Amino acid sequence: MRPVEDLGSSHGWRRQRGVLGDGREVFAKSGPASEVFASEAAGLRWLGEAIAVPEVIEARRDRLVLSWVREERPTPVAAERFGRSLAVMHRAGADGFGAPWPGFIAELPMDNSPAAGWPSFYATRRVLPFLRQARLSAADVAAVERAVERFPDVAGPAEPPARIHGDLWSGNVLWSGGTGVLIDPAAHGGHRETDLAMLALFGLPYLDRVVGAYREEWPPADGWRERVPLHQLHPLLVHVVLFGGAYRDGLMDAVRRVLAL
């Protein structure tokens, strides 16, 4: 790969645009050797069976090379196409809650080992591990733990494992080819409402069109909007761990809303 543009760094990884010998443009991330790039590559290949993602060209312990995504402006039509594709991806399903590869969200490891049902998986593999890493007061920790105890009662109707992105904020959706292209997944078998809640957390262009088209393709279970704070607990805890107390108030507001369900 011949580097042609330095795109800066993120989470300690160097990011570059490059050109291969055959003229193809690529995106490359490099950094200290770890399992994180292999995990991302596995997730992209898995999601790519059902939705638009970059092609994985190379995955090494110290570098990941993907096909370059040429971005364009989002449009209502592209948003609707993305919403339908997202539902198709979720419906493609998973063998269980979790994944057969190590999980990461940004540079933070996540436990992808299986659990019997989604409330248990979400509590023991997603929320509680990050609660132990967050620097919260004893009172805040106790409140989150009370919310966790309510997961079996407030999770809504049981659903089979969905094929989810797992870190679906707006920065991980690139608009290209008339639809949304997914990047940087924390992919695993999970609950499809998790991806919808993550999109709502930080917003997305034409989100109402995305959700409307999704609902036409595969309507979420009744009460899904009320459960959005439940599914936002994990990403908010991740942000508290990564960036500190600036996200504490958002987390505790979501906790209060879960406790009120």
Tab-separated table of C-alpha atoms in Angstrom:
chain	number	residue	atom	x	y	z
A	1	MET	CA	0.000	0.000	0.000
A	2	ARG	CA	1.271	3.469	-0.890
A	3	PRO	CA	0.052	6.040	1.659
A	4	VAL	CA	-1.337	9.211	0.067
A	5	GLU	CA	-3.033	10.982	2.965
A	6	ASP	CA	-2.608	10.982	6.740
A	7	LEU	CA	-6.048	11.043	8.401
A	8	GLY	CA	-4.798	11.546	11.933
A	9	SER	CA	-5.215	9.209	14.857
A	10	SER	CA	-8.147	7.847	16.844
A	11	HIS	CA	-8.035	5.707	19.995
A	12	GLY	CA	-4.272	5.445	19.529
A	13	TRP	CA	-4.477	4.081	15.978
A	14	ARG	CA	-2.889	5.776	12.980
A	15	ARG	CA	-5.354	6.263	10.115
A	16	GLN	CA	-4.363	6.634	6.461
A	17	ARG	CA	-5.780	6.668	2.962
A	18	GLY	CA	-3.664	4.713	0.525
A	19	VAL	CA	-3.512	3.222	-2.947
A	20	LEU	CA	-2.758	-0.398	-3.790
A	21	GLY	CA	-0.586	-1.478	-6.687
A	22	ASP	CA	-3.694	-2.178	-8.774
A	23	GLY	CA	-4.969	1.374	-8.239
A	24	ARG	CA	-7.639	0.621	-5.634
A	25	GLU	CA	-8.061	3.220	-2.901
A	26	VAL	CA	-7.963	1.846	0.629
A	27	PHE	CA	-8.303	2.911	4.242
A	28	ALA	CA	-5.776	1.613	6.771
A	29	LYS	CA	-5.598	1.617	10.544
A	30	SER	CA	-2.410	0.616	12.332
A	31	GLY	CA	-1.269	0.390	15.909
A	32	PRO	CA	0.172	-1.872	18.583
A	33	ALA	CA	-0.360	-5.568	17.944
A	34	SER	CA	-3.601	-6.861	19.475
A	35	GLU	CA	-6.749	-8.788	18.618
A	36	VAL	CA	-8.763	-5.647	17.919
A	37	PHE	CA	-8.229	-5.575	14.134
A	38	ALA	CA	-9.036	-9.261	13.701
A	39	SER	CA	-12.205	-8.691	15.724
A	40	GLU	CA	-13.258	-5.766	13.544
A	41	ALA	CA	-12.509	-7.739	10.372
A	42	ALA	CA	-14.583	-10.694	11.573
A	43	GLY	CA	-17.475	-8.388	12.400
A	44	LEU	CA	-17.323	-6.621	9.032
A	45	ARG	CA	-17.297	-9.888	7.116
A	46	TRP	CA	-20.249	-11.170	9.150
A	47	LEU	CA	-22.319	-8.014	8.773
A	48	GLY	CA	-21.320	-7.807	5.124
A	49	GLU	CA	-23.286	-10.970	4.417
A	50	ALA	CA	-26.412	-8.828	4.855
A	51	ILE	CA	-25.571	-5.110	4.471
A	52	ALA	CA	-23.098	-2.743	2.801
A	53	VAL	CA	-19.704	-2.626	4.555
A	54	PRO	CA	-16.145	-2.000	3.334
A	55	GLU	CA	-14.280	-5.008	1.950
A	56	VAL	CA	-11.628	-6.405	4.290
A	57	ILE	CA	-8.426	-6.483	2.237
A	58	GLU	CA	-5.944	-7.275	4.998
A	59	ALA	CA	-6.259	-7.960	8.715
A	60	ARG	CA	-3.076	-8.321	10.744
A	61	ARG	CA	-2.433	-7.923	14.445
A	62	ASP	CA	-0.979	-4.469	13.827
A	63	ARG	CA	-2.931	-3.286	10.761
A	64	LEU	CA	-6.343	-3.394	9.116
A	65	VAL	CA	-6.800	-2.447	5.454
A	66	LEU	CA	-10.284	-1.870	4.031
A	67	SER	CA	-11.681	-0.719	0.714
A	68	TRP	CA	-12.120	3.055	0.595
A	69	VAL	CA	-15.683	4.313	0.992
A	70	ARG	CA	-16.318	7.336	-1.208
A	71	GLU	CA	-18.753	9.433	0.792
A	72	GLU	CA	-21.704	11.448	-0.455
A	73	ARG	CA	-24.418	13.577	1.103
A	74	PRO	CA	-27.203	11.672	2.851
A	75	THR	CA	-30.658	11.937	1.310
A	76	PRO	CA	-34.116	10.871	2.461
A	77	VAL	CA	-34.101	8.091	-0.142
A	78	ALA	CA	-30.709	6.815	1.047
A	79	ALA	CA	-31.938	6.930	4.644
A	80	GLU	CA	-34.976	4.831	3.798
A	81	ARG	CA	-32.837	2.336	1.901
A	82	PHE	CA	-30.504	2.115	4.891
A	83	GLY	CA	-33.415	1.568	7.291
A	84	ARG	CA	-34.688	-1.364	5.236
A	85	SER	CA	-31.181	-2.819	4.935
A	86	LEU	CA	-30.664	-2.510	8.690
A	87	ALA	CA	-33.799	-4.539	9.321
A	88	VAL	CA	-32.632	-7.191	6.847
A	89	MET	CA	-29.270	-7.352	8.612
A	90	HIS	CA	-30.897	-7.776	12.014
A	91	ARG	CA	-33.203	-10.449	10.683
A	92	ALA	CA	-30.196	-12.401	9.322
A	93	GLY	CA	-29.735	-13.409	12.945
A	94	ALA	CA	-26.960	-15.023	14.946
A	95	ASP	CA	-26.267	-18.415	16.466
A	96	GLY	CA	-26.663	-16.967	19.952
A	97	PHE	CA	-26.155	-13.886	22.083
A	98	GLY	CA	-22.462	-13.079	21.737
A	99	ALA	CA	-19.956	-13.955	19.021
A	100	PRO	CA	-17.196	-16.494	18.329
A	101	TRP	CA	-14.528	-13.748	18.214
A	102	PRO	CA	-13.165	-11.442	20.951
A	103	GLY	CA	-15.227	-8.289	21.319
A	104	PHE	CA	-14.019	-4.695	21.373
A	105	ILE	CA	-15.730	-1.324	21.474
A	106	ALA	CA	-13.185	1.328	20.534
A	107	GLU	CA	-10.063	-0.038	22.270
A	108	LEU	CA	-11.981	-1.535	25.199
A	109	PRO	CA	-12.359	-5.345	25.321
A	110	MET	CA	-15.876	-6.790	25.527
A	111	ASP	CA	-16.836	-10.292	26.590
A	112	ASN	CA	-18.566	-12.012	23.662
A	113	SER	CA	-19.004	-15.366	25.384
A	114	PRO	CA	-22.582	-16.667	25.133
A	115	ALA	CA	-25.361	-16.268	27.678
A	116	ALA	CA	-28.719	-17.998	27.969
A	117	GLY	CA	-30.882	-14.994	27.127
A	118	TRP	CA	-30.541	-11.342	26.219
A	119	PRO	CA	-31.248	-9.793	29.671
A	120	SER	CA	-28.527	-11.983	31.187
A	121	PHE	CA	-26.133	-11.301	28.294
A	122	TYR	CA	-26.701	-7.555	28.481
A	123	ALA	CA	-26.228	-7.468	32.250
A	124	THR	CA	-23.196	-9.729	32.583
A	125	ARG	CA	-21.361	-9.113	29.300
A	126	ARG	CA	-22.098	-5.457	28.635
A	127	VAL	CA	-23.348	-3.314	31.523
A	128	LEU	CA	-21.751	-4.707	34.688
A	129	PRO	CA	-18.189	-5.079	33.290
A	130	PHE	CA	-18.154	-1.421	32.255
A	131	LEU	CA	-19.806	-0.318	35.475
A	132	ARG	CA	-16.798	-1.805	37.313
A	133	GLN	CA	-14.470	0.304	35.145
A	134	ALA	CA	-16.403	3.566	35.446
A	135	ARG	CA	-15.371	5.994	38.167
A	136	LEU	CA	-18.789	6.570	39.653
A	137	SER	CA	-19.901	7.290	43.186
A	138	ALA	CA	-21.198	4.479	45.374
A	139	ALA	CA	-24.712	5.915	45.057
A	140	ASP	CA	-24.502	5.959	41.254
A	141	VAL	CA	-23.190	2.399	41.160
A	142	ALA	CA	-26.029	1.241	43.389
A	143	ALA	CA	-28.587	2.929	41.113
A	144	VAL	CA	-27.162	1.236	38.016
A	145	GLU	CA	-27.218	-2.109	39.832
A	146	ARG	CA	-30.903	-1.583	40.696
A	147	ALA	CA	-31.594	-0.923	37.017
A	148	VAL	CA	-29.734	-4.113	36.078
A	149	GLU	CA	-31.939	-6.110	38.442
A	150	ARG	CA	-34.950	-4.920	36.442
A	151	PHE	CA	-33.634	-6.106	33.066
A	152	PRO	CA	-35.688	-9.349	32.977
A	153	ASP	CA	-38.875	-7.389	33.725
A	154	VAL	CA	-38.379	-4.463	31.329
A	155	ALA	CA	-36.613	-6.056	28.326
A	156	GLY	CA	-39.863	-6.571	26.406
A	157	PRO	CA	-40.899	-9.706	24.534
A	158	ALA	CA	-38.170	-12.284	24.023
A	159	GLU	CA	-36.652	-12.239	20.531
A	160	PRO	CA	-34.087	-14.475	18.824
A	161	PRO	CA	-30.535	-13.097	18.597
A	162	ALA	CA	-30.227	-10.411	15.937
A	163	ARG	CA	-27.140	-9.688	13.843
A	164	ILE	CA	-26.229	-6.267	15.232
A	165	HIS	CA	-23.501	-3.693	14.667
A	166	GLY	CA	-23.151	-3.037	18.381
A	167	ASP	CA	-21.692	0.504	18.190
A	168	LEU	CA	-24.080	2.147	15.758
A	169	TRP	CA	-23.623	5.842	16.378
A	170	SER	CA	-23.803	8.259	13.457
A	171	GLY	CA	-20.026	8.357	12.954
A	172	ASN	CA	-20.080	4.664	12.097
A	173	VAL	CA	-22.531	5.167	9.223
A	174	LEU	CA	-20.969	6.481	6.012
A	175	TRP	CA	-23.290	7.549	3.221
A	176	SER	CA	-22.218	6.055	-0.091
A	177	GLY	CA	-23.866	4.414	-3.090
A	178	GLY	CA	-27.289	5.675	-2.102
A	179	THR	CA	-27.364	4.007	1.327
A	180	GLY	CA	-25.599	3.813	4.673
A	181	VAL	CA	-22.351	1.838	4.818
A	182	LEU	CA	-21.394	0.447	8.231
A	183	ILE	CA	-17.877	0.795	9.654
A	184	ASP	CA	-16.125	0.132	12.986
A	185	PRO	CA	-18.507	-2.541	14.263
A	186	ALA	CA	-18.619	-4.152	17.687
A	187	ALA	CA	-20.655	-6.862	15.967
A	188	HIS	CA	-22.301	-9.703	17.851
A	189	GLY	CA	-25.571	-11.518	18.313
A	190	GLY	CA	-27.652	-9.130	20.372
A	191	HIS	CA	-30.971	-7.327	20.577
A	192	ARG	CA	-31.936	-5.346	17.500
A	193	GLU	CA	-33.311	-2.505	19.633
A	194	THR	CA	-29.713	-1.874	20.750
A	195	ASP	CA	-28.734	-0.580	17.302
A	196	LEU	CA	-31.870	1.570	17.064
A	197	ALA	CA	-31.204	3.054	20.503
A	198	MET	CA	-27.601	3.828	19.611
A	199	LEU	CA	-28.680	5.683	16.476
A	200	ALA	CA	-31.004	7.778	18.646
A	201	LEU	CA	-28.315	8.523	21.245
A	202	PHE	CA	-26.237	10.884	19.106
A	203	GLY	CA	-28.574	11.414	16.169
A	204	LEU	CA	-28.346	10.581	12.464
A	205	PRO	CA	-29.374	12.508	9.344
A	206	TYR	CA	-32.976	11.671	8.430
A	207	LEU	CA	-33.273	9.322	11.397
A	208	ASP	CA	-37.065	9.467	11.178
A	209	ARG	CA	-36.841	8.142	7.595
A	210	VAL	CA	-34.451	5.377	8.695
A	211	VAL	CA	-36.744	4.276	11.511
A	212	GLY	CA	-39.870	4.544	9.375
A	213	ALA	CA	-38.421	2.313	6.665
A	214	TYR	CA	-37.102	-0.103	9.290
A	215	ARG	CA	-40.565	-0.411	10.813
A	216	GLU	CA	-42.094	-1.131	7.411
A	217	GLU	CA	-39.572	-3.937	6.869
A	218	TRP	CA	-39.639	-5.455	10.388
A	219	PRO	CA	-41.615	-3.592	13.068
A	220	PRO	CA	-40.031	-3.604	16.528
A	221	ALA	CA	-42.095	-5.000	19.395
A	222	ASP	CA	-44.606	-2.714	21.104
A	223	GLY	CA	-43.002	-0.411	23.650
A	224	TRP	CA	-39.617	-0.276	21.934
A	225	ARG	CA	-39.384	3.506	22.192
A	226	GLU	CA	-39.842	3.335	25.976
A	227	ARG	CA	-37.004	0.798	26.122
A	228	VAL	CA	-34.499	3.079	24.371
A	229	PRO	CA	-32.867	4.156	27.698
A	230	LEU	CA	-32.367	0.499	28.615
A	231	HIS	CA	-30.327	-0.101	25.476
A	232	GLN	CA	-28.405	3.150	25.936
A	233	LEU	CA	-26.996	2.161	29.332
A	234	HIS	CA	-24.081	0.255	27.831
A	235	PRO	CA	-22.885	2.898	25.329
A	236	LEU	CA	-23.238	5.602	27.968
A	237	LEU	CA	-21.144	3.564	30.406
A	238	VAL	CA	-18.554	3.062	27.663
A	239	HIS	CA	-18.386	6.827	27.218
A	240	VAL	CA	-17.979	7.341	30.963
A	241	VAL	CA	-15.071	4.872	30.935
A	242	LEU	CA	-13.434	6.442	27.872
A	243	PHE	CA	-14.121	10.125	28.428
A	244	GLY	CA	-15.002	10.578	32.084
A	245	GLY	CA	-17.704	12.379	34.009
A	246	ALA	CA	-19.030	14.489	31.138
A	247	TYR	CA	-21.326	11.558	30.298
A	248	ARG	CA	-22.351	10.812	33.884
A	249	ASP	CA	-25.544	12.890	33.816
A	250	GLY	CA	-26.752	11.253	30.598
A	251	LEU	CA	-26.083	7.833	32.072
A	252	MET	CA	-27.929	8.539	35.306
A	253	ASP	CA	-30.893	10.014	33.408
A	254	ALA	CA	-31.132	6.751	31.444
A	255	VAL	CA	-30.888	4.795	34.706
A	256	ARG	CA	-33.788	6.769	36.190
A	257	ARG	CA	-35.893	6.127	33.104
A	258	VAL	CA	-35.178	2.386	33.254
A	259	LEU	CA	-36.139	2.309	36.924
A	260	ALA	CA	-39.407	4.040	36.012
A	261	LEU	CA	-40.397	1.455	33.368
